[in-house]
PDB file of C-alpha atoms and ligand atoms in Angstrom:
ATOM      1  CA  UNK A  60    -194.057  28.834  94.467  1.00 84.00           C
ATOM      2  CA  UNK A  61    -197.459  30.610  94.556  1.00 89.00           C
ATOM      3  CA  UNK A  62    -196.071  33.868  93.455  1.00 91.00           C
ATOM      4  CA  UNK A  63    -198.365  35.181  96.476  1.00 92.00           C
ATOM      5  CA  UNK A  64    -196.577  34.143  99.832  1.00 93.00           C
ATOM      6  CA  UNK A  65    -193.057  36.356 101.217  1.00 94.00           C
ATOM      7  CA  UNK A  66    -190.548  33.143 101.688  1.00 94.00           C
ATOM      8  CA  UNK A  67    -188.328  33.808 104.697  1.00 96.00           C
ATOM      9  CA  UNK A  68    -185.078  31.471 105.316  1.00 97.00           C
ATOM     10  CA  UNK A  69    -186.243  28.434 106.952  1.00 97.00           C
ATOM     11  CA  UNK A  70    -182.880  26.286 107.363  1.00 97.00           C
ATOM     12  CA  UNK A  71    -179.370  26.378 105.720  1.00 97.00           C
ATOM     13  CA  UNK A  72    -177.371  23.402 105.511  1.00 97.00           C
ATOM     14  CA  UNK A  73    -173.603  22.943 104.615  1.00 94.00           C
ATOM     15  CA  UNK A  74    -174.568  26.758 103.132  1.00 94.00           C
ATOM     16  CA  UNK A  75    -177.326  25.956 101.106  1.00 96.00           C
ATOM     17  CA  UNK A  76    -180.316  28.529 102.062  1.00 97.00           C
ATOM     18  CA  UNK A  77    -183.655  27.001 101.890  1.00 98.00           C
ATOM     19  CA  UNK A  78    -187.121  29.298 102.344  1.00 97.00           C
ATOM     20  CA  UNK A  79    -190.539  28.587 103.316  1.00 97.00           C
ATOM     21  CA  UNK A  80    -193.161  30.173 101.959  1.00 96.00           C
ATOM     22  CA  UNK A  81    -196.249  31.380 104.807  1.00 96.00           C
ATOM     23  CA  UNK A  82    -199.156  30.692 102.299  1.00 96.00           C
ATOM     24  CA  UNK A  83    -198.176  27.476 100.239  1.00 96.00           C
ATOM     25  CA  UNK A  84    -196.195  25.815 102.534  1.00 97.00           C
ATOM     26  CA  UNK A  85    -193.860  25.105  99.811  1.00 97.00           C
ATOM     27  CA  UNK A  86    -189.413  25.235 100.823  1.00 98.00           C
ATOM     28  CA  UNK A  87    -187.283  26.503  97.777  1.00 97.00           C
ATOM     29  CA  UNK A  88    -183.601  26.506  97.510  1.00 97.00           C
ATOM     30  CA  UNK A  89    -182.549  30.133  97.258  1.00 96.00           C
ATOM     31  CA  UNK A  90    -182.200  30.849  94.125  1.00 94.00           C
ATOM     32  CA  UNK A  91    -178.059  31.917  94.324  1.00 94.00           C
ATOM     33  CA  UNK A  92    -177.930  28.034  95.699  1.00 95.00           C
ATOM     34  CA  UNK A  93    -179.135  26.607  91.928  1.00 95.00           C
ATOM     35  CA  UNK A  94    -177.447  24.803  89.375  1.00 92.00           C
ATOM     36  CA  UNK A  95    -177.074  26.482  86.484  1.00 90.00           C
ATOM     37  CA  UNK A  96    -178.434  24.569  83.721  1.00 86.00           C
ATOM     38  CA  UNK A  97    -175.206  22.294  82.614  1.00 87.00           C
ATOM     39  CA  UNK A  98    -174.295  21.241  86.136  1.00 88.00           C
ATOM     40  CA  UNK A  99    -178.145  19.873  86.035  1.00 86.00           C
ATOM     41  CA  UNK A 100    -178.021  18.559  82.979  1.00 82.00           C
ATOM     42  CA  UNK A 101    -175.170  16.278  83.791  1.00 83.00           C
ATOM     43  CA  UNK A 102    -177.003  15.661  86.934  1.00 82.00           C
ATOM     44  CA  UNK A 103    -180.557  13.783  84.740  1.00 79.00           C
ATOM     45  CA  UNK A 104    -177.893  12.546  83.075  1.00 76.00           C
ATOM     46  CA  UNK A 105    -177.247   9.732  85.707  1.00 75.00           C
ATOM     47  CA  UNK A 106    -181.277   9.382  86.738  1.00 70.00           C
ATOM     48  CA  UNK A 107    -182.275   5.551  86.049  1.00 61.00           C
ATOM     49  CA  UNK A 108    -185.524   6.124  83.573  1.00 63.00           C
ATOM     50  CA  UNK A 109    -184.967   2.495  81.825  1.00 69.00           C
ATOM     51  CA  UNK A 110    -188.024   1.648  80.321  1.00 68.00           C
ATOM     52  CA  UNK A 111    -187.481  -2.165  81.069  1.00 75.00           C
ATOM     53  CA  UNK A 112    -186.150  -2.077  85.308  1.00 81.00           C
ATOM     54  CA  UNK A 113    -188.296  -3.987  86.843  1.00 85.00           C
ATOM     55  CA  UNK A 114    -188.282  -1.901  90.127  1.00 88.00           C
ATOM     56  CA  UNK A 115    -188.220   1.774  88.289  1.00 88.00           C
ATOM     57  CA  UNK A 116    -191.968   0.546  86.711  1.00 90.00           C
ATOM     58  CA  UNK A 117    -193.297  -0.510  89.970  1.00 92.00           C
ATOM     59  CA  UNK A 118    -192.329   2.665  91.521  1.00 93.00           C
ATOM     60  CA  UNK A 119    -194.299   4.044  88.186  1.00 95.00           C
ATOM     61  CA  UNK A 120    -197.656   1.682  89.175  1.00 96.00           C
ATOM     62  CA  UNK A 121    -198.483   3.689  91.782  1.00 97.00           C
ATOM     63  CA  UNK A 122    -199.101   6.942  89.280  1.00 97.00           C
ATOM     64  CA  UNK A 123    -200.021   4.602  86.085  1.00 97.00           C
ATOM     65  CA  UNK A 124    -202.553   2.269  87.904  1.00 97.00           C
ATOM     66  CA  UNK A 125    -204.398   4.826  89.769  1.00 97.00           C
ATOM     67  CA  UNK A 126    -205.120   6.730  86.295  1.00 97.00           C
ATOM     68  CA  UNK A 127    -205.742   3.680  84.345  1.00 97.00           C
ATOM     69  CA  UNK A 128    -208.870   3.325  86.813  1.00 97.00           C
ATOM     70  CA  UNK A 129    -210.584   6.851  85.823  1.00 97.00           C
ATOM     71  CA  UNK A 130    -208.799   7.624  82.607  1.00 97.00           C
ATOM     72  CA  UNK A 131    -210.765   5.280  79.133  1.00 97.00           C
ATOM     73  CA  UNK A 132    -208.580   3.657  76.803  1.00 97.00           C
ATOM     74  CA  UNK A 133    -207.596   5.764  73.610  1.00 98.00           C
ATOM     75  CA  UNK A 134    -207.514   8.658  75.861  1.00 98.00           C
ATOM     76  CA  UNK A 135    -204.354  11.056  74.894  1.00 98.00           C
ATOM     77  CA  UNK A 136    -201.658  11.904  77.369  1.00 98.00           C
ATOM     78  CA  UNK A 137    -198.411  13.596  77.118  1.00 98.00           C
ATOM     79  CA  UNK A 138    -195.510  12.965  79.685  1.00 98.00           C
ATOM     80  CA  UNK A 139    -194.512  16.360  80.877  1.00 98.00           C
ATOM     81  CA  UNK A 140    -190.755  16.092  81.647  1.00 95.00           C
ATOM     82  CA  UNK A 141    -190.565  12.335  80.464  1.00 92.00           C
ATOM     83  CA  UNK A 142    -186.122  12.521  80.762  1.00 87.00           C
ATOM     84  CA  UNK A 143    -183.706  10.615  78.617  1.00 85.00           C
ATOM     85  CA  UNK A 144    -185.532   7.570  78.768  1.00 81.00           C
ATOM     86  CA  UNK A 145    -189.729   7.570  78.089  1.00 88.00           C
ATOM     87  CA  UNK A 146    -190.570   4.911  80.806  1.00 91.00           C
ATOM     88  CA  UNK A 147    -193.750   6.122  81.606  1.00 95.00           C
ATOM     89  CA  UNK A 148    -195.548   6.795  78.943  1.00 96.00           C
ATOM     90  CA  UNK A 149    -194.187   3.440  77.765  1.00 95.00           C
ATOM     91  CA  UNK A 150    -196.651   1.708  80.497  1.00 95.00           C
ATOM     92  CA  UNK A 151    -199.379   3.796  79.448  1.00 97.00           C
ATOM     93  CA  UNK A 152    -198.940   2.921  76.175  1.00 97.00           C
ATOM     94  CA  UNK A 153    -198.905  -0.282  76.548  1.00 96.00           C
ATOM     95  CA  UNK A 154    -202.189   0.067  78.255  1.00 97.00           C
ATOM     96  CA  UNK A 155    -203.649   1.867  75.078  1.00 98.00           C
ATOM     97  CA  UNK A 156    -202.843   5.219  75.847  1.00 98.00           C
ATOM     98  CA  UNK A 157    -201.529   8.056  72.927  1.00 98.00           C
ATOM     99  CA  UNK A 158    -199.099   9.952  74.450  1.00 98.00           C
ATOM    100  CA  UNK A 159    -196.891  12.766  73.634  1.00 98.00           C
ATOM    101  CA  UNK A 160    -193.790  13.741  74.817  1.00 97.00           C
ATOM    102  CA  UNK A 161    -191.878  16.877  76.547  1.00 97.00           C
ATOM    103  CA  UNK A 162    -188.670  17.495  77.868  1.00 94.00           C
ATOM    104  CA  UNK A 163    -186.772  20.898  77.974  1.00 91.00           C
ATOM    105  CA  UNK A 164    -183.043  18.823  77.585  1.00 88.00           C
ATOM    106  CA  UNK A 165    -183.936  15.633  76.445  1.00 90.00           C
ATOM    107  CA  UNK A 166    -187.469  15.724  73.982  1.00 95.00           C
ATOM    108  CA  UNK A 167    -187.568  19.490  73.280  1.00 96.00           C
ATOM    109  CA  UNK A 168    -190.060  20.154  70.667  1.00 97.00           C
ATOM    110  CA  UNK A 169    -192.615  22.216  71.508  1.00 97.00           C
ATOM    111  CA  UNK A 170    -195.336  21.227  69.139  1.00 98.00           C
ATOM    112  CA  UNK A 171    -196.983  18.634  71.737  1.00 98.00           C
ATOM    113  CA  UNK A 172    -197.254  21.830  73.799  1.00 98.00           C
ATOM    114  CA  UNK A 173    -199.436  23.327  71.328  1.00 98.00           C
ATOM    115  CA  UNK A 174    -202.588  21.281  72.172  1.00 98.00           C
ATOM    116  CA  UNK A 175    -204.699  19.756  75.368  1.00 98.00           C
ATOM    117  CA  UNK A 176    -204.764  16.469  77.019  1.00 98.00           C
ATOM    118  CA  UNK A 177    -207.111  14.115  78.830  1.00 98.00           C
ATOM    119  CA  UNK A 178    -204.654  13.792  81.492  1.00 98.00           C
ATOM    120  CA  UNK A 179    -200.730  15.286  82.064  1.00 98.00           C
ATOM    121  CA  UNK A 180    -197.724  13.368  83.634  1.00 98.00           C
ATOM    122  CA  UNK A 181    -195.492  14.904  85.610  1.00 97.00           C
ATOM    123  CA  UNK A 182    -193.267  12.627  87.587  1.00 95.00           C
ATOM    124  CA  UNK A 183    -190.108  13.344  89.361  1.00 93.00           C
ATOM    125  CA  UNK A 184    -190.325  16.662  87.728  1.00 95.00           C
ATOM    126  CA  UNK A 185    -192.036  19.383  89.576  1.00 97.00           C
ATOM    127  CA  UNK A 186    -188.908  19.399  92.118  1.00 97.00           C
ATOM    128  CA  UNK A 187    -186.789  20.700  90.283  1.00 95.00           C
ATOM    129  CA  UNK A 188    -188.343  23.901  89.001  1.00 95.00           C
ATOM    130  CA  UNK A 189    -187.157  27.658  88.781  1.00 94.00           C
ATOM    131  CA  UNK A 190    -189.888  28.889  88.135  1.00 94.00           C
ATOM    132  CA  UNK A 191    -193.138  26.497  89.429  1.00 96.00           C
ATOM    133  CA  UNK A 192    -196.195  29.166  89.540  1.00 96.00           C
ATOM    134  CA  UNK A 193    -195.318  29.466  85.554  1.00 96.00           C
ATOM    135  CA  UNK A 194    -195.179  26.033  84.997  1.00 97.00           C
ATOM    136  CA  UNK A 195    -198.467  24.999  86.755  1.00 97.00           C
ATOM    137  CA  UNK A 196    -199.868  27.799  85.204  1.00 97.00           C
ATOM    138  CA  UNK A 197    -199.075  26.123  82.064  1.00 97.00           C
ATOM    139  CA  UNK A 198    -200.092  23.037  82.810  1.00 98.00           C
ATOM    140  CA  UNK A 199    -203.319  23.579  83.972  1.00 98.00           C
ATOM    141  CA  UNK A 200    -203.860  24.994  80.144  1.00 98.00           C
ATOM    142  CA  UNK A 201    -202.126  21.752  78.780  1.00 98.00           C
ATOM    143  CA  UNK A 202    -205.392  20.012  80.016  1.00 98.00           C
ATOM    144  CA  UNK A 203    -208.979  19.954  79.072  1.00 98.00           C
ATOM    145  CA  UNK A 204    -211.780  20.884  80.698  1.00 97.00           C
ATOM    146  CA  UNK A 205    -212.826  17.204  83.128  1.00 97.00           C
ATOM    147  CA  UNK A 206    -208.812  16.130  82.119  1.00 98.00           C
ATOM    148  CA  UNK A 207    -206.369  14.280  84.863  1.00 98.00           C
ATOM    149  CA  UNK A 208    -203.138  15.608  85.818  1.00 98.00           C
ATOM    150  CA  UNK A 209    -201.123  13.202  88.108  1.00 98.00           C
ATOM    151  CA  UNK A 210    -197.715  14.348  90.099  1.00 98.00           C
ATOM    152  CA  UNK A 211    -195.325  11.925  91.256  1.00 97.00           C
ATOM    153  CA  UNK A 212    -192.374  13.739  94.218  1.00 97.00           C
ATOM    154  CA  UNK A 213    -191.282  13.046  97.712  1.00 98.00           C
ATOM    155  CA  UNK A 214    -194.400  14.919  99.825  1.00 98.00           C
ATOM    156  CA  UNK A 215    -192.244  16.661 102.601  1.00 98.00           C
ATOM    157  CA  UNK A 216    -193.658  15.899 105.871  1.00 97.00           C
ATOM    158  CA  UNK A 217    -191.506  16.918 109.164  1.00 96.00           C
ATOM    159  CA  UNK A 218    -189.207  19.790 108.852  1.00 97.00           C
ATOM    160  CA  UNK A 219    -187.053  18.191 111.601  1.00 97.00           C
ATOM    161  CA  UNK A 220    -186.093  15.385 108.941  1.00 97.00           C
ATOM    162  CA  UNK A 221    -185.484  18.086 106.061  1.00 98.00           C
ATOM    163  CA  UNK A 222    -182.019  17.987 106.889  1.00 97.00           C
ATOM    164  CA  UNK A 223    -180.891  14.593 106.587  1.00 96.00           C
ATOM    165  CA  UNK A 224    -183.874  13.584 104.034  1.00 97.00           C
ATOM    166  CA  UNK A 225    -182.595  11.887 100.778  1.00 95.00           C
ATOM    167  CA  UNK A 226    -184.843  13.923  98.380  1.00 96.00           C
ATOM    168  CA  UNK A 227    -183.154  17.500  99.618  1.00 97.00           C
ATOM    169  CA  UNK A 228    -179.583  16.149  98.758  1.00 95.00           C
ATOM    170  CA  UNK A 229    -180.024  16.271  95.117  1.00 92.00           C
ATOM    171  CA  UNK A 230    -178.888  19.437  94.288  1.00 92.00           C
ATOM    172  CA  UNK A 231    -181.317  19.637  91.558  1.00 93.00           C
ATOM    173  CA  UNK A 232    -183.765  19.561  93.737  1.00 96.00           C
ATOM    174  CA  UNK A 233    -185.283  22.763  94.566  1.00 97.00           C
ATOM    175  CA  UNK A 234    -188.852  23.413  95.409  1.00 98.00           C
ATOM    176  CA  UNK A 235    -190.111  20.671  98.373  1.00 98.00           C
ATOM    177  CA  UNK A 236    -194.379  19.710  98.372  1.00 98.00           C
ATOM    178  CA  UNK A 237    -195.980  19.392 100.887  1.00 98.00           C
ATOM    179  CA  UNK A 238    -199.712  17.680 100.672  1.00 97.00           C
ATOM    180  CA  UNK A 239    -201.811  21.145 102.122  1.00 97.00           C
ATOM    181  CA  UNK A 240    -198.651  22.844  99.083  1.00 98.00           C
ATOM    182  CA  UNK A 241    -200.886  20.311  96.857  1.00 98.00           C
ATOM    183  CA  UNK A 242    -204.169  21.329  98.365  1.00 98.00           C
ATOM    184  CA  UNK A 243    -202.726  24.896  98.114  1.00 97.00           C
ATOM    185  CA  UNK A 244    -202.337  24.397  94.045  1.00 96.00           C
ATOM    186  CA  UNK A 245    -206.133  22.606  93.544  1.00 97.00           C
ATOM    187  CA  UNK A 246    -207.808  25.654  95.618  1.00 96.00           C
ATOM    188  CA  UNK A 247    -206.130  27.969  92.940  1.00 95.00           C
ATOM    189  CA  UNK A 248    -207.355  26.452  89.538  1.00 95.00           C
ATOM    190  CA  UNK A 249    -209.905  24.533  90.749  1.00 94.00           C
ATOM    191  CA  UNK A 250    -208.582  20.981  90.623  1.00 97.00           C
ATOM    192  CA  UNK A 251    -209.733  18.251  92.945  1.00 98.00           C
ATOM    193  CA  UNK A 252    -206.553  16.267  94.249  1.00 98.00           C
ATOM    194  CA  UNK A 253    -206.604  12.958  95.397  1.00 98.00           C
ATOM    195  CA  UNK A 254    -203.107  11.101  96.774  1.00 98.00           C
ATOM    196  CA  UNK A 255    -203.763   7.442  95.682  1.00 97.00           C
ATOM    197  CA  UNK A 256    -200.835   6.505  96.940  1.00 96.00           C
ATOM    198  CA  UNK A 257    -197.754   7.496  98.926  1.00 96.00           C
ATOM    199  CA  UNK A 258    -196.093  11.132  97.014  1.00 97.00           C
ATOM    200  CA  UNK A 259    -199.069  10.468  94.276  1.00 98.00           C
ATOM    201  CA  UNK A 260    -201.166  13.378  93.194  1.00 98.00           C
ATOM    202  CA  UNK A 261    -204.091  13.662  91.075  1.00 98.00           C
ATOM    203  CA  UNK A 262    -205.645  16.256  90.232  1.00 98.00           C
ATOM    204  CA  UNK A 263    -209.015  16.505  88.255  1.00 98.00           C
ATOM    205  CA  UNK A 264    -209.364  19.693  86.259  1.00 97.00           C
ATOM    206  CA  UNK A 265    -213.192  21.154  86.579  1.00 93.00           C
ATOM    207  CA  UNK A 266    -215.488  19.887  83.665  1.00 91.00           C
ATOM    208  CA  UNK A 267    -216.927  22.955  83.027  1.00 79.00           C
TER     209      UNK A 267
HETATM  210 ZN1   ZN B  58    -196.279  30.095  98.630  1.00 86.66          ZN
END
């Protein structure tokens, strides 16, 4: 994740090896244990991102609520890794934001990546990243000074629960972040970090 630590074996669960980085405390599935992109895509297509599903909207509101409280109406946002049904962008548009979409599988046009935004959202994405450090650099570039980055991912907590954790069992989840991992990231980029709700990280980039 941080490209600074030397990850070493953390746990092996049903022949899948997970490593832990001693610097940022990220837990990473060993690269040779990961799915190929065709198999990954098949799993993603099963994710339920229906914009009309009230349970899913309630789930996403843990991020959209705090974001709307900090970002003025009319701000421009990018939903990075929006998936097949852009529920989050729909909700933010309903709140008066101007949204762009990018997803390597479902919205692969990279034109939206050529500008900067008042905020970027990234929900249920960062746990899938095979090159997380590279993507966080890209996210930093996409955000204007003073802008916001909203991330949703299940934070990894007690190590004793890792093996049976539902989040760990999704074969496309390859990186797990502790809150301290997200703080490490904030310190690295000189962002501030707030955790306004469970499993929600809201970063603000410095104004200058
Ligand atoms: Zn690390």
